[in-house]
Short mmCIF file of C-alpha atoms and ligand atoms in Angstrom, two decimals:
data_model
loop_
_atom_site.label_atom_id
_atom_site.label_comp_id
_atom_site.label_asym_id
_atom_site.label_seq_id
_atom_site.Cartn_x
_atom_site.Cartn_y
_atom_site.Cartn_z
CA UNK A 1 15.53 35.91 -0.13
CA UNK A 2 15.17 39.42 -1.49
CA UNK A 3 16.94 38.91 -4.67
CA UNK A 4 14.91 35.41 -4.89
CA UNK A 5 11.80 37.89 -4.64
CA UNK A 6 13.59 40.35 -7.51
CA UNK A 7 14.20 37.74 -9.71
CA UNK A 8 10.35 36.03 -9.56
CA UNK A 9 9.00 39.48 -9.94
CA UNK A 10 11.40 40.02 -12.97
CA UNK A 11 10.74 37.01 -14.53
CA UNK A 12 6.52 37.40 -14.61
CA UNK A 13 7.36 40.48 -15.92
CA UNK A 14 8.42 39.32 -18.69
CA UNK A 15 7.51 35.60 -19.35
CA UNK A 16 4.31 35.99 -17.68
CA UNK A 17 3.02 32.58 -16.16
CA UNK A 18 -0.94 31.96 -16.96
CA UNK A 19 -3.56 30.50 -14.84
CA UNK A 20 -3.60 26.83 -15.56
CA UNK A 21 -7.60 26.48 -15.52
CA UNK A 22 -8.07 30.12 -17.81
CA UNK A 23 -5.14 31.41 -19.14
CA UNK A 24 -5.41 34.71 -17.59
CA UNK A 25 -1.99 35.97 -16.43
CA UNK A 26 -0.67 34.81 -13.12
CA UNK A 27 -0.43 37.32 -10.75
CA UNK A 28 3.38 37.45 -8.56
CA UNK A 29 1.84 35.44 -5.61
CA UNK A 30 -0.57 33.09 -7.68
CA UNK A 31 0.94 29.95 -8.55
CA UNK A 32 -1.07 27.58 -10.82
CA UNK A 33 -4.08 28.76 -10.63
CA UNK A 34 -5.76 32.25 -10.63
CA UNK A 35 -7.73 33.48 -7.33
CA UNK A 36 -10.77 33.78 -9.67
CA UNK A 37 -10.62 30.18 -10.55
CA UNK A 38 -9.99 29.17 -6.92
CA UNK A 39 -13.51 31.32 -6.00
CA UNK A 40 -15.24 29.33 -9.32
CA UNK A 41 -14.00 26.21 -7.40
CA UNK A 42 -17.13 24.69 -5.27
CA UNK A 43 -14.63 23.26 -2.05
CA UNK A 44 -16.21 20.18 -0.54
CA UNK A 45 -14.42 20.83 2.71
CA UNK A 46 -17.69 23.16 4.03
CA UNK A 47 -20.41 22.02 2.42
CA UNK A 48 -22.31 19.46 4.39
CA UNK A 49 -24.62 18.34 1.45
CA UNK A 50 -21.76 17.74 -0.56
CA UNK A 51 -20.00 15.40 1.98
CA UNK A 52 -22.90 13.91 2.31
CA UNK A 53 -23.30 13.29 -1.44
CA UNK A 54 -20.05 12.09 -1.60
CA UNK A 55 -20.34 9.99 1.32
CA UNK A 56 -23.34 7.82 -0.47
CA UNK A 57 -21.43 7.09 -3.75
CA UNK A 58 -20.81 3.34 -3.05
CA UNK A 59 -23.44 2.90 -0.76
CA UNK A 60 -25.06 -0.71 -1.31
CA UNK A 61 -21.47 -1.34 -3.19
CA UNK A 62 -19.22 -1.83 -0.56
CA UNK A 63 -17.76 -0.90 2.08
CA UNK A 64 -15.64 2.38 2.20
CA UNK A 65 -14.47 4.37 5.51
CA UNK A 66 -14.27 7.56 4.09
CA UNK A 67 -14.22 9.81 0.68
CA UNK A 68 -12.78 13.27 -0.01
CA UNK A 69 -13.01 15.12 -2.84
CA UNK A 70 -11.05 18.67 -3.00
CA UNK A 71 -13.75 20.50 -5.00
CA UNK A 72 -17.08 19.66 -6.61
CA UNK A 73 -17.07 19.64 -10.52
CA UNK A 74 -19.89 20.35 -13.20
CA UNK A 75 -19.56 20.32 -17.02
CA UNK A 76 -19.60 24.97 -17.03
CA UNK A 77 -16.85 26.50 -15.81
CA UNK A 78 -12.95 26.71 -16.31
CA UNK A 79 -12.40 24.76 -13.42
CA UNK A 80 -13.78 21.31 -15.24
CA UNK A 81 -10.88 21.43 -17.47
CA UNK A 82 -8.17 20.98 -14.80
CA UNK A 83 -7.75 17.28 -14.73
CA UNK A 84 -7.71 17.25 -18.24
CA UNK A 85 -4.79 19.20 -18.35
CA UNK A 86 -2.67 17.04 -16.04
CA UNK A 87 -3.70 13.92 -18.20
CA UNK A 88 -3.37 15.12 -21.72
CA UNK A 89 -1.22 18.49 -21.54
CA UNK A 90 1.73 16.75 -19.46
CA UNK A 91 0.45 18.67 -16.35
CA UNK A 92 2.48 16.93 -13.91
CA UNK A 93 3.64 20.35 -11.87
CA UNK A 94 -0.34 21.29 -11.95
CA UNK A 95 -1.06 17.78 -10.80
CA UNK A 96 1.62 17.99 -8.35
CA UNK A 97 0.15 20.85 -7.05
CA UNK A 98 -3.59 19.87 -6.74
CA UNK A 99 -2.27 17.15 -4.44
CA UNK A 100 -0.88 19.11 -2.07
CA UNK A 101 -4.39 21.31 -1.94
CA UNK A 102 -6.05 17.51 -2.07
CA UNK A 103 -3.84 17.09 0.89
CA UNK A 104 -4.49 20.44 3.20
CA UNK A 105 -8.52 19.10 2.96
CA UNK A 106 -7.55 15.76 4.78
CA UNK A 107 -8.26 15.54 8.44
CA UNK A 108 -5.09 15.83 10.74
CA UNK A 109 -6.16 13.16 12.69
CA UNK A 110 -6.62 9.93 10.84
CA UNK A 111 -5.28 5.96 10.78
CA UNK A 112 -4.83 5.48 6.91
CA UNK A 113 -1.74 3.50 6.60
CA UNK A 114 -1.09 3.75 2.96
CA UNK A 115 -1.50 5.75 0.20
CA UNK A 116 -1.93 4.42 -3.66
CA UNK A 117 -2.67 5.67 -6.76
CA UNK A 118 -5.13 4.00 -8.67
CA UNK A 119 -2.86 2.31 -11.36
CA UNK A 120 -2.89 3.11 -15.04
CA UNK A 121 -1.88 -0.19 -17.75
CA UNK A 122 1.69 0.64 -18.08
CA UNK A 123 1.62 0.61 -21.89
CA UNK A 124 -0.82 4.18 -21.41
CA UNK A 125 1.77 5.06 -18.57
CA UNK A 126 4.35 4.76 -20.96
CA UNK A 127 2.40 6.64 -23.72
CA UNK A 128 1.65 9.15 -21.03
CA UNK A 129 4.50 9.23 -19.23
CA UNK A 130 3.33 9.64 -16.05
CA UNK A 131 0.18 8.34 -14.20
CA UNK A 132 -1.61 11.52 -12.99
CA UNK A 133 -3.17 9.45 -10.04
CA UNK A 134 0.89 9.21 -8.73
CA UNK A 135 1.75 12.65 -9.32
CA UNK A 136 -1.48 13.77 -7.30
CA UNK A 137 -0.87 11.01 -4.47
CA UNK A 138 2.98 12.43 -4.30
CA UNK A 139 1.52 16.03 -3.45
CA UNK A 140 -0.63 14.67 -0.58
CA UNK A 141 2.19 12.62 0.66
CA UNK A 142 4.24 15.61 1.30
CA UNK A 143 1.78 17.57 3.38
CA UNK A 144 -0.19 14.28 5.32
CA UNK A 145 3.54 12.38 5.08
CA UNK A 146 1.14 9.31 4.99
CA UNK A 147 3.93 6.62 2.45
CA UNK A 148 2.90 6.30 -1.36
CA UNK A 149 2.70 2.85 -2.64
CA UNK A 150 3.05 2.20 -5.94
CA UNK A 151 3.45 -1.70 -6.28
CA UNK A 152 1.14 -4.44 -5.07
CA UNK A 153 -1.98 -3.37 -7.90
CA UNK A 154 -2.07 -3.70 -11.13
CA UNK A 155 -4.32 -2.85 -14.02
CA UNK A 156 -4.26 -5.34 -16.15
CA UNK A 157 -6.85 -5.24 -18.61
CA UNK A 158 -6.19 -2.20 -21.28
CA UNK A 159 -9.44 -0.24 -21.95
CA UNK A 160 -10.41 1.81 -23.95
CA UNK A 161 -12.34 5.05 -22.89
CA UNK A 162 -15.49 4.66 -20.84
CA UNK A 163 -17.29 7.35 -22.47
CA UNK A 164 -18.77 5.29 -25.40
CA UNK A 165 -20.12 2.55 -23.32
CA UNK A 166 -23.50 2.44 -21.74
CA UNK A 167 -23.90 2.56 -17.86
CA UNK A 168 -24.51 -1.64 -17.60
CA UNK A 169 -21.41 -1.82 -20.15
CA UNK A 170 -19.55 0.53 -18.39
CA UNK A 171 -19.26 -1.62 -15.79
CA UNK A 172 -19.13 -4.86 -17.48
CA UNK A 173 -15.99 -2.74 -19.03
CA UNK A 174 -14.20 -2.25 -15.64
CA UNK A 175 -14.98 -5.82 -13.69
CA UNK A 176 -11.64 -7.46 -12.85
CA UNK A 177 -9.57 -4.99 -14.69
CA UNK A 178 -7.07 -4.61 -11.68
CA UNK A 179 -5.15 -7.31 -10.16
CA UNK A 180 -3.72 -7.50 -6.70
CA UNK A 181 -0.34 -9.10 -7.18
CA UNK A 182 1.12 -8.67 -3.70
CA UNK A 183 -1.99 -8.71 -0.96
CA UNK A 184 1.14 -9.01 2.00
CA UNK A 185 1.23 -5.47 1.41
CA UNK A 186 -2.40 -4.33 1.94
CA UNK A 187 -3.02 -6.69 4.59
CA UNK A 188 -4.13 -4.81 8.49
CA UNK A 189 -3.70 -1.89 6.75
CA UNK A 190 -6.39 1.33 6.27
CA UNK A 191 -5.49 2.06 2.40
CA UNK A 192 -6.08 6.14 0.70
CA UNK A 193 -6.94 4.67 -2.68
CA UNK A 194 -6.69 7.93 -5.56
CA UNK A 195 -8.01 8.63 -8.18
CA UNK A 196 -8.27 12.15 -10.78
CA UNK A 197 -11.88 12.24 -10.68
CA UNK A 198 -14.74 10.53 -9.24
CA UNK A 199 -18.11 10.11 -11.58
CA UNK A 200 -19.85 6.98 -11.67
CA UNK A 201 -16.89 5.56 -9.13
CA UNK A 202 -17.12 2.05 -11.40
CA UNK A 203 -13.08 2.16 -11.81
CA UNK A 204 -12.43 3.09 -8.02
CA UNK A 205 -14.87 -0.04 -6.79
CA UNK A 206 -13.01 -2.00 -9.14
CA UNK A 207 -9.54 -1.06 -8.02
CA UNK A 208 -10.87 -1.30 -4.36
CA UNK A 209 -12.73 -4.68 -4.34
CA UNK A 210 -9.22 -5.92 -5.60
CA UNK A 211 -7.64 -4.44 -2.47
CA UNK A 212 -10.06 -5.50 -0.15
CA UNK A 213 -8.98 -9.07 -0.71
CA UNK A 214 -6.03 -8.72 1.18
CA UNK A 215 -6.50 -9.43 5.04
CA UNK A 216 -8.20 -6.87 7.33
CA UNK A 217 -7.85 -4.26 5.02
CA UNK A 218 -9.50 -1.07 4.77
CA UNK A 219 -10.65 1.41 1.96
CA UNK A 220 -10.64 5.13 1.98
CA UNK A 221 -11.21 7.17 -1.34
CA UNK A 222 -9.92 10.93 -2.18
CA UNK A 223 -9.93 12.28 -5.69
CA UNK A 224 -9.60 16.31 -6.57
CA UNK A 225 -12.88 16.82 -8.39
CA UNK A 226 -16.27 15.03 -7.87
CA UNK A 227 -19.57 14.85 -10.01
CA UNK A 228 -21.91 14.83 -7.68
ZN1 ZN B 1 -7.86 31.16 -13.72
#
C-alpha cells in the first residue's frame, strides 16, 4: 500500500495528470477532475428548484417515474465542456468516472430493474469507438449494481447533428429513430434509460416511447449534465 502511495506520488511528480474539465494540474488525491471544477459544478442532488425543473421536462409528453441529472449545465464555465470530452476526445476513463458520481446521486432505495444506454447507430459507434451513454451506464452499474443492458434497442435511423435543425424539425428529426427489436426484455420491468446530456429531451422521448411499447414497462431517466 505504501509503496503503491510512493509510486502515485512519484509519478504526478513527474508526468503530472491535468484536470479533465481545465487543465490545471491534478493534485495527488484528485482524480479526473480538479476540486475547483467540482465547486463550479451546480449538483442537482440539493437543489429543490432544480429537481423540480428537471422533474417537468416531459411533462404533457409522457409518462416518466423519475429523472436525475448529476449536475446542472450552462453554456460559461469549464464544466460545460465535460461531455464533450468523453464523446470527441476518447474520454472513456472520464466517462467512466462521471458514472460512478452519476451513480452516488441515485437513491439507495429504488425498483429500477434495468439499466440502458441510450443507443448510438453502430456505424458512429464504430467511428467512435465507444458509445459514451455505455461507458457512463457501466460506472453507475458498479456503485447501484442495478444490470446494464445493451441489446433489445436500436437506433436505426443515422442523423446527422441536431444543432442545425429548428425546434419543430428537431423533432421531426428524431421521431422513430430507435427501434425496439426485443420488447421480451423490457416487459414488467422499471427501465434507467441514459443519456450524456439532457436539453430539449427530444432523443430521450424518442428512445423511451420505443421502450414503453413493451408490456408494463416503466421509464426512469438519468443523464450527468442538464440544461435546465
Ligand atoms: Zn479543473
Amino acid at each position: 500500500m505504501f509503496l503503491e502511495e510512493v509510486s502515485k506520488a512519484t509519478l504526478q511528480l513527474f508526468f503530472p495528470k491535468k484536470c479533465e474539465s481545465c487543465s490545471r494540474d491534478l493534485e495527488m488525491k484528485e482524480d479526473f477532475i480538479c476540486l475547483h471544477c467540482k465547486q463550479e459544478m451546480k449538483f442537482i442532488k440539493g437543489d429543490a428548484h432544480a429537481k423540480k425543473m428537471l422533474q417537468s421536462v416531459f411533462k404533457g409528453r409522457m409518462e416518466v417515474e423519475n429523472i436525475w441529472a448529476l449536475y446542472q449545465y450552462f453554456e460559461e464555465g469549464n464544466v460545460k465542456n465535460i461531455p464533450q470530452k468523453i464523446k470527441y476526445q476518447g474520454g472513456k476513463q472520464l466517462g467512466h468516472y462521471m458514472g460512478r458520481m452519476l451513480g452516488e446521486v441515485l437513491p439507495k432505495e429504488h425498483d429500477i430493474d434495468l439499466i440502458i444506454p441510450l443507443p448510438l447507430h453502430y456505424k458512429k459507434e464504430r467511428l467512435r469507438g465507444f458509445n459514451q451513454s455505455a461507458v457512463i451506464a457501466t460506472g453507475i452499474s458498479e456503485i447501484t449494481k442495478i444490470p446494464v443492458e445493451k441489446r433489445g434497442l436500436e437506433r436505426v435511423k443515422y442523423n446527422a447533428s441536431q444543432t442545425k435543425f429548428s425546434k419543430y424539425d428537431r423533432w421531426d428529426n428524431v421521431r422513430s429513430i430507435f427501434q425496439l427489436t426485443r420488447p421480451s426484455l423490457f416487459e414488467n420491468k422499471h427501465i434507467l434509460l441514459i443519456d450524456d446530456v439532457l436539453t430539449t429531451g427530444a432523443t430521450l422521448e424518442s428512445a423511451a416511447q420505443e421502450i414503453l411499447k413493451a408490456d408494463n414497462s416503466r421509464i426512469s431517466i438519468a443523464t450527468l449534465a442538464a440544461r435546465l
